[in-house]
Amino acid sequence: MSSQTVILGAGIIGVSTAYYLSQHQDPSSVHLVESSPELFSSASGYAGGFLAKDWFGPALAALGALSFDEHRRLAEEHAGNEKWGYSSATCVSYAASAAARDSTKRGDDWLRDGTSRADAAPVIVDSLSGKAPLWLRRLEGDHMELIGDEGTTAQVDPLLLCQFLLQECTKRGVKLHHPTKPVSVSTSENGELVGVRIVDTQTSAETELPCSRLILSAGSWTGQVFETLFPKSPLQIPIRSLAGHSLVLKSPRWHAGLESNGCHAIFTTHNEGFCPEMFSRLGGHIYFAGLNSSTLPLPDATEGKAATYSESLMQLRNAAKDIVGLGEEAENDLEIVREGLCFRPVTPWGTPIVSRIPDEDLGSVTTTRPGAEGRVFVAAGHGPWGIAMSLGTGIVLAEMVQGRKLSVDVGGLAYDVGKARLYSN
């Protein structure tokens, strides 16, 4: 196969798709287009990197398991523990007091209210059996319990994983166009999709990429990109954003000498008014987040890394000192390595779109090449599970695009016109 394939969005979903596409077609016929001046400057580089195998509902269960197993396989094949910090993870629910333990606050849906993704964990509770993280500040009367089953959760550094996948793609011959943004599609005399026009955001130079297969994987910006390219389409791609601030910390209580027992994922509550999530990573870092908002405005994709909000960062710092540090009254011994704000793409119904868009719904484009030689696809809206679902999505989307048998059924993630219109009104 040598159909020219253009992927709009070079985040974790885009580079994963390019990685698996390029295993089955001429890599030089695969094009990645990224508009941000800094690669992986949103959720792909600033997310937590937590992986789970069976924390998903029916529509996502098979894809979640496929992706988790592929994360493990890829790490074993390419020394992922060294290159992108792949490690098994022990998941812990922590309550700092009896009142916190008995609270129902974390029962709300993570995507709707920005609480804890641990609400999705299977009901498997076990004693810690000496597996408690030493970097967590313990209090008298607190309570800890394992959630999830052994071998079903893991941890990566998503930025390093993205960089590995992109490096592998470009080594094979995949073309990266960066920083460029798509501005229009080109059609033949009979209305068939033949190209995508892109503009260099630094020089304003325009280029036309030959294109018969088009994939939109631009994260929270996917709906905007679709509207730009297909302004006459009656469809809306209802991808919204869930903003999340985060810190990457170093603690004297988490270092290489403690990594032999694996990493930890800690889910808790705090009096700052949000539900912190903490993930220890290989290399001595602790990712601290959980302060999310569905109302922060989505920045222009061409602006790169989003500016953080000082009040939100202060909330995170205070909570981190209280939970991971030595407490409010003691000197702070935590080092802040990085602060960030990312925008996770979400759908109103809570599951991603991994789907072909029918030709008749493209508006100005009346047709694409028949069969696996053409078509337009969308892959976005993975919410807090973008990193976890990335490799499985890349595998299945590549199979879908190239007309091969799908590894798992993702029919439940198909674009639903009726549902999209319901939530768009």
XYZ file of N, CA, C and O in Angstrom, residues 9-121:
452
model
N -2.277 16.137 13.694
C -2.075 16.031 15.133
C -1.016 14.997 15.444
O -1.225 13.804 15.242
N 0.144 15.451 15.922
C 1.256 14.549 16.213
C 1.435 14.362 17.707
O 2.544 14.361 18.234
N 0.300 14.200 18.416
C 0.353 13.836 19.814
C 0.434 12.317 19.941
O 0.743 11.614 18.980
N 0.108 11.795 21.119
C 0.278 10.371 21.379
C -0.579 9.503 20.462
O -0.137 8.446 20.005
N -1.801 9.940 20.130
C -2.650 9.154 19.231
C -2.106 9.227 17.815
O -2.035 8.212 17.103
N -1.682 10.406 17.380
C -1.145 10.561 16.029
C 0.131 9.783 15.806
O 0.275 9.074 14.797
N 1.091 9.889 16.738
C 2.363 9.187 16.534
C 2.191 7.674 16.692
O 2.879 6.892 16.021
N 1.270 7.244 17.561
C 1.004 5.807 17.678
C 0.430 5.270 16.373
O 0.825 4.190 15.893
N -0.497 6.012 15.788
C -1.093 5.583 14.521
C -0.051 5.545 13.414
O 0.004 4.587 12.621
N 0.798 6.561 13.352
C 1.859 6.579 12.337
C 2.812 5.407 12.535
O 3.286 4.802 11.557
N 3.089 5.072 13.782
C 4.000 3.964 14.087
C 3.483 2.654 13.507
O 4.230 1.893 12.872
N 2.204 2.384 13.703
C 1.647 1.113 13.227
C 1.282 1.162 11.744
O 1.378 0.136 11.056
N 0.890 2.311 11.234
C 0.676 2.436 9.785
C 1.954 2.140 9.020
O 1.941 1.431 8.002
N 3.063 2.671 9.513
C 4.332 2.569 8.785
C 4.925 1.169 8.814
O 5.921 0.909 8.142
N 4.310 0.269 9.566
C 4.729 -1.130 9.529
C 4.121 -1.874 8.344
O 4.569 -2.973 8.011
N 3.099 -1.277 7.715
C 2.364 -1.973 6.663
C 2.224 -1.169 5.377
O 1.494 -1.594 4.478
N 2.872 -0.037 5.273
C 2.887 0.717 4.029
C 4.198 1.496 3.960
O 4.930 1.591 4.950
N 4.490 2.008 2.789
C 5.699 2.811 2.608
C 5.698 3.948 3.629
O 4.815 4.806 3.593
N 6.643 3.966 4.577
C 6.634 5.007 5.606
C 6.667 6.426 5.033
O 6.108 7.345 5.659
N 7.288 6.602 3.885
C 7.368 7.948 3.313
C 6.018 8.443 2.818
O 5.877 9.624 2.492
N 5.015 7.569 2.777
C 3.669 7.982 2.365
C 2.811 8.369 3.563
O 1.631 8.679 3.410
N 3.409 8.356 4.770
C 2.709 8.752 5.991
C 3.227 10.123 6.420
O 4.439 10.314 6.570
N 2.313 11.063 6.622
C 2.681 12.441 6.966
C 2.035 12.831 8.290
O 0.826 12.687 8.465
N 2.835 13.313 9.219
C 2.360 13.854 10.491
C 2.398 15.376 10.430
O 3.429 15.962 10.090
N 1.282 16.015 10.754
C 1.185 17.477 10.723
C 0.897 17.965 12.139
O -0.088 17.551 12.762
N 1.748 18.821 12.660
C 1.583 19.330 14.027
C 1.727 20.848 14.035
O 2.708 21.399 13.526
N 0.742 21.534 14.634
C 0.724 22.995 14.595
C 1.425 23.651 15.778
O 1.845 24.803 15.684
N 1.553 22.940 16.899
C 2.199 23.552 18.057
C 3.695 23.717 17.816
O 4.351 22.800 17.320
N 4.267 24.858 18.181
C 5.716 25.040 18.009
C 6.534 24.106 18.909
O 7.700 23.853 18.618
N 5.926 23.604 19.969
C 6.594 22.658 20.871
C 5.875 21.324 20.775
O 4.676 21.227 21.073
N 6.575 20.292 20.363
C 5.961 18.979 20.253
C 5.526 18.466 21.626
O 6.203 18.702 22.627
N 4.376 17.802 21.662
C 3.849 17.165 22.870
C 3.676 18.168 24.014
O 3.998 17.897 25.160
N 3.158 19.342 23.666
C 3.060 20.422 24.645
C 1.750 20.434 25.411
O 1.551 21.272 26.286
N 0.835 19.498 25.110
C -0.405 19.428 25.877
C -0.495 18.068 26.559
O 0.468 17.614 27.173
N -1.644 17.394 26.459
C -1.852 16.179 27.248
C -0.841 15.082 26.941
O -0.475 14.300 27.827
N -0.367 15.002 25.705
C 0.565 13.931 25.350
C 1.877 14.018 26.122
O 2.506 12.995 26.395
N 2.291 15.218 26.466
C 3.540 15.385 27.194
C 3.363 15.700 28.662
O 4.303 15.558 29.450
N 2.160 16.127 29.051
C 1.952 16.603 30.421
C 0.942 15.774 31.213
O 0.545 16.165 32.302
N 0.525 14.644 30.665
C -0.393 13.764 31.392
C 0.374 12.904 32.383
O 1.603 12.932 32.449
N -0.372 12.102 33.160
C 0.248 11.325 34.221
C 0.977 10.087 33.745
O 1.927 9.639 34.371
N 0.497 9.480 32.655
C 1.147 8.269 32.152
C 0.749 7.002 32.880
O 1.448 6.001 32.827
N -0.415 7.020 33.531
C -0.900 5.848 34.253
C -1.604 4.906 33.281
O -2.410 5.339 32.451
N -1.309 3.604 33.372
C -1.877 2.594 32.484
C -2.713 1.603 33.288
O -2.305 1.184 34.373
N -3.861 1.233 32.751
C -4.699 0.216 33.386
C -5.226 -0.733 32.322
O -5.457 -0.332 31.182
N -5.430 -1.979 32.719
C -5.886 -2.985 31.767
C -7.393 -3.177 31.790
O -8.016 -3.385 30.747
N -8.009 -3.083 32.961
C -9.414 -3.481 33.065
C -10.242 -2.497 33.892
O -11.138 -2.890 34.638
N -9.974 -1.212 33.721
C -10.730 -0.196 34.433
C -11.793 0.430 33.529
O -12.180 1.581 33.738
N -12.288 -0.264 32.549
C -13.112 0.336 31.506
C -14.461 -0.360 31.363
O -14.596 -1.551 31.669
N -15.426 0.397 30.860
C -16.736 -0.148 30.577
C -16.728 -1.000 29.321
O -15.702 -1.138 28.647
N -17.879 -1.574 28.961
C -17.951 -2.515 27.836
C -17.431 -1.963 26.510
O -16.761 -2.682 25.770
N -17.713 -0.702 26.196
C -17.307 -0.153 24.910
C -15.795 -0.063 24.769
O -15.264 -0.087 23.655
N -15.097 0.034 25.906
C -13.651 0.238 25.880
C -12.851 -0.953 26.405
O -11.623 -0.945 26.329
N -13.530 -1.964 26.917
C -12.829 -3.044 27.602
C -11.815 -3.750 26.716
O -10.658 -3.957 27.112
N -12.216 -4.131 25.516
C -11.308 -4.876 24.630
C -10.141 -3.999 24.184
O -8.991 -4.449 24.146
N -10.421 -2.736 23.855
C -9.353 -1.828 23.434
C -8.396 -1.556 24.588
O -7.175 -1.479 24.390
N -8.940 -1.411 25.807
C -8.091 -1.179 26.964
C -7.136 -2.328 27.218
O -5.950 -2.123 27.492
N -7.641 -3.554 27.119
C -6.789 -4.728 27.334
C -5.739 -4.861 26.242
O -4.570 -5.166 26.513
N -6.151 -4.642 24.989
C -5.205 -4.696 23.865
C -4.088 -3.681 24.063
O -2.899 -3.992 23.894
N -4.457 -2.473 24.434
C -3.469 -1.406 24.574
C -2.521 -1.680 25.736
O -1.305 -1.476 25.622
N -3.060 -2.150 26.861
C -2.210 -2.446 28.015
C -1.179 -3.516 27.662
O 0.011 -3.388 27.977
N -1.643 -4.565 27.001
C -0.724 -5.646 26.620
C 0.324 -5.150 25.624
O 1.489 -5.575 25.673
N -0.069 -4.238 24.729
C 0.888 -3.712 23.755
C 1.908 -2.791 24.425
O 3.084 -2.781 24.053
N 1.480 -2.025 25.416
C 2.433 -1.221 26.186
C 3.512 -2.122 26.796
O 4.710 -1.805 26.737
N 3.090 -3.231 27.366
C 4.041 -4.149 27.990
C 4.948 -4.789 26.943
O 6.172 -4.878 27.130
N 4.348 -5.239 25.833
C 5.141 -5.884 24.781
C 6.167 -4.926 24.209
O 7.343 -5.274 24.018
N 5.752 -3.703 23.920
C 6.660 -2.714 23.332
C 7.801 -2.396 24.296
O 8.960 -2.261 23.874
N 7.473 -2.287 25.585
C 8.504 -1.995 26.582
C 9.507 -3.137 26.690
O 10.720 -2.908 26.816
N 9.024 -4.366 26.628
C 9.927 -5.515 26.695
C 10.822 -5.585 25.465
O 12.005 -5.931 25.562
N 10.282 -5.224 24.309
C 11.045 -5.308 23.067
C 12.063 -4.193 22.924
O 13.139 -4.383 22.339
N 11.769 -3.028 23.471
C 12.613 -1.853 23.240
C 13.175 -1.247 24.530
O 13.502 -0.051 24.545
N 13.290 -2.027 25.584
C 13.843 -1.528 26.851
C 13.092 -0.287 27.327
O 13.685 0.734 27.664
N 11.781 -0.403 27.360
C 10.948 0.727 27.752
C 11.185 1.199 29.161
O 10.970 2.377 29.472
N 11.645 0.321 30.054
C 11.936 0.770 31.417
C 13.050 1.798 31.440
O 13.048 2.727 32.254
N 13.991 1.678 30.523
C 15.088 2.639 30.445
C 14.741 3.843 29.572
O 15.134 4.970 29.883
N 14.004 3.611 28.488
C 13.780 4.675 27.509
C 12.590 5.572 27.842
O 12.629 6.770 27.548
N 11.526 5.002 28.396
C 10.381 5.864 28.741
C 9.769 5.515 30.101
O 8.626 5.813 30.382
N 10.561 4.902 30.969
C 10.147 4.703 32.353
C 9.006 3.735 32.556
O 8.239 3.865 33.535
N 8.874 2.744 31.694
C 7.808 1.764 31.877
C 8.069 0.942 33.143
O 9.175 0.440 33.367
N 7.033 0.807 33.973
C 7.158 0.045 35.209
C 5.787 -0.458 35.625
O 4.764 0.168 35.335
N 5.770 -1.579 36.308
C 4.532 -1.987 36.954
C 4.181 -0.963 38.023
O 5.040 -0.214 38.497
N 2.905 -0.904 38.392
C 2.464 0.075 39.385
C 1.522 -0.583 40.380
O 0.685 -1.405 40.004
N 1.673 -0.211 41.636
C 0.759 -0.624 42.687
C -0.200 0.521 42.952
O 0.229 1.650 43.220
N -1.498 0.266 42.869
C -2.498 1.323 43.019
C -3.079 1.307 44.431
O -3.493 0.260 44.926
N -3.139 2.479 45.030
C -3.536 2.595 46.431
C -4.594 3.679 46.577
O -4.451 4.780 46.039
N -5.638 3.353 47.292
C -6.611 4.352 47.736
C -6.216 4.771 49.144
O -6.054 3.931 50.036
N -6.040 6.082 49.346
C -5.534 6.585 50.625
C -6.524 7.565 51.234
O -7.008 8.487 50.560
N -6.829 7.364 52.503
C -7.669 8.285 53.257
C -6.877 8.759 54.464
O -6.390 7.947 55.264
N -6.721 10.068 54.593
C -5.884 10.618 55.661
C -6.546 10.535 57.026
O -5.898 10.751 58.049
N -7.847 10.223 57.059
C -8.565 10.130 58.329
C -9.748 9.197 58.147
O -10.117 8.833 57.019
N -10.379 8.856 59.243
C -11.570 8.008 59.163
C -12.691 8.710 58.411
O -13.428 8.097 57.645
N -12.807 10.024 58.625
C -13.850 10.780 57.928
C -13.625 10.758 56.426
O -14.555 10.599 55.640
N -12.351 10.910 56.020
C -12.039 10.874 54.589
C -12.287 9.486 54.022
O -12.765 9.333 52.900
N -12.002 8.459 54.822
C -12.208 7.090 54.363
C -13.686 6.823 54.098
O -14.059 6.151 53.142
N -14.547 7.374 54.950
C -15.981 7.122 54.829
C -16.672 8.082 53.873
O -17.864 7.959 53.607
N -15.954 9.059 53.340
C -16.546 10.047 52.448
C -16.949 9.412 51.132
O -16.313 8.503 50.629
N -18.028 9.916 50.558
C -18.477 9.457 49.231
C -18.055 10.432 48.147
O -18.497 10.319 47.020
N -17.171 11.353 48.472
C -16.819 12.406 47.520
C -16.255 11.864 46.224
O -16.494 12.396 45.152
N -15.485 10.773 46.314
C -14.840 10.256 45.123
C -15.757 9.354 44.307
O -15.338 8.698 43.380
N -17.036 9.287 44.639
C -17.951 8.462 43.872
C -18.415 9.112 42.587
O -19.044 8.459 41.758
N -18.149 10.404 42.412
C -18.610 11.086 41.202
C -17.761 10.710 39.998
O -16.608 10.317 40.133
N -18.332 10.879 38.839
C -17.635 10.520 37.606
C -16.462 11.454 37.360
O -16.580 12.669 37.437
N -15.301 10.873 37.015
C -14.071 11.652 36.824
C -14.207 12.672 35.707
O -13.784 13.818 35.823
N -14.801 12.258 34.611
C -14.883 13.155 33.457
C -15.881 14.280 33.695
O -15.707 15.389 33.204
N -16.932 13.991 34.441
C -17.962 15.008 34.630
C -17.528 16.045 35.656
O -17.697 17.244 35.460
N -16.982 15.587 36.768
C -16.698 16.494 37.870
C -15.215 16.693 38.151
O -14.857 17.396 39.077
N -14.351 16.043 37.375
C -12.923 16.223 37.588
C -12.436 15.617 38.885
O -11.553 16.155 39.538
N -13.019 14.513 39.315
C -12.573 13.880 40.554
C -11.530 12.826 40.221
O -10.599 13.090 39.496
N -11.668 11.616 40.711
C -10.589 10.640 40.583
C -10.918 9.541 39.594
O -12.010 8.985 39.602
N -9.939 9.206 38.762
C -10.151 8.101 37.827
C -10.166 6.761 38.562
O -10.543 5.737 37.994
N -9.773 6.752 39.822
C -9.851 5.521 40.611
C -11.288 5.060 40.786
O -11.538 3.906 41.118
N -12.251 5.942 40.559
C -13.649 5.540 40.623
C -13.963 4.465 39.594
O -14.947 3.743 39.720
N -13.141 4.371 38.553
C -13.369 3.381 37.506
C -12.723 2.041 37.808
O -12.925 1.082 37.077
N -11.949 1.956 38.878
C -11.214 0.725 39.177
C -12.157 -0.411 39.507
O -13.198 -0.206 40.123
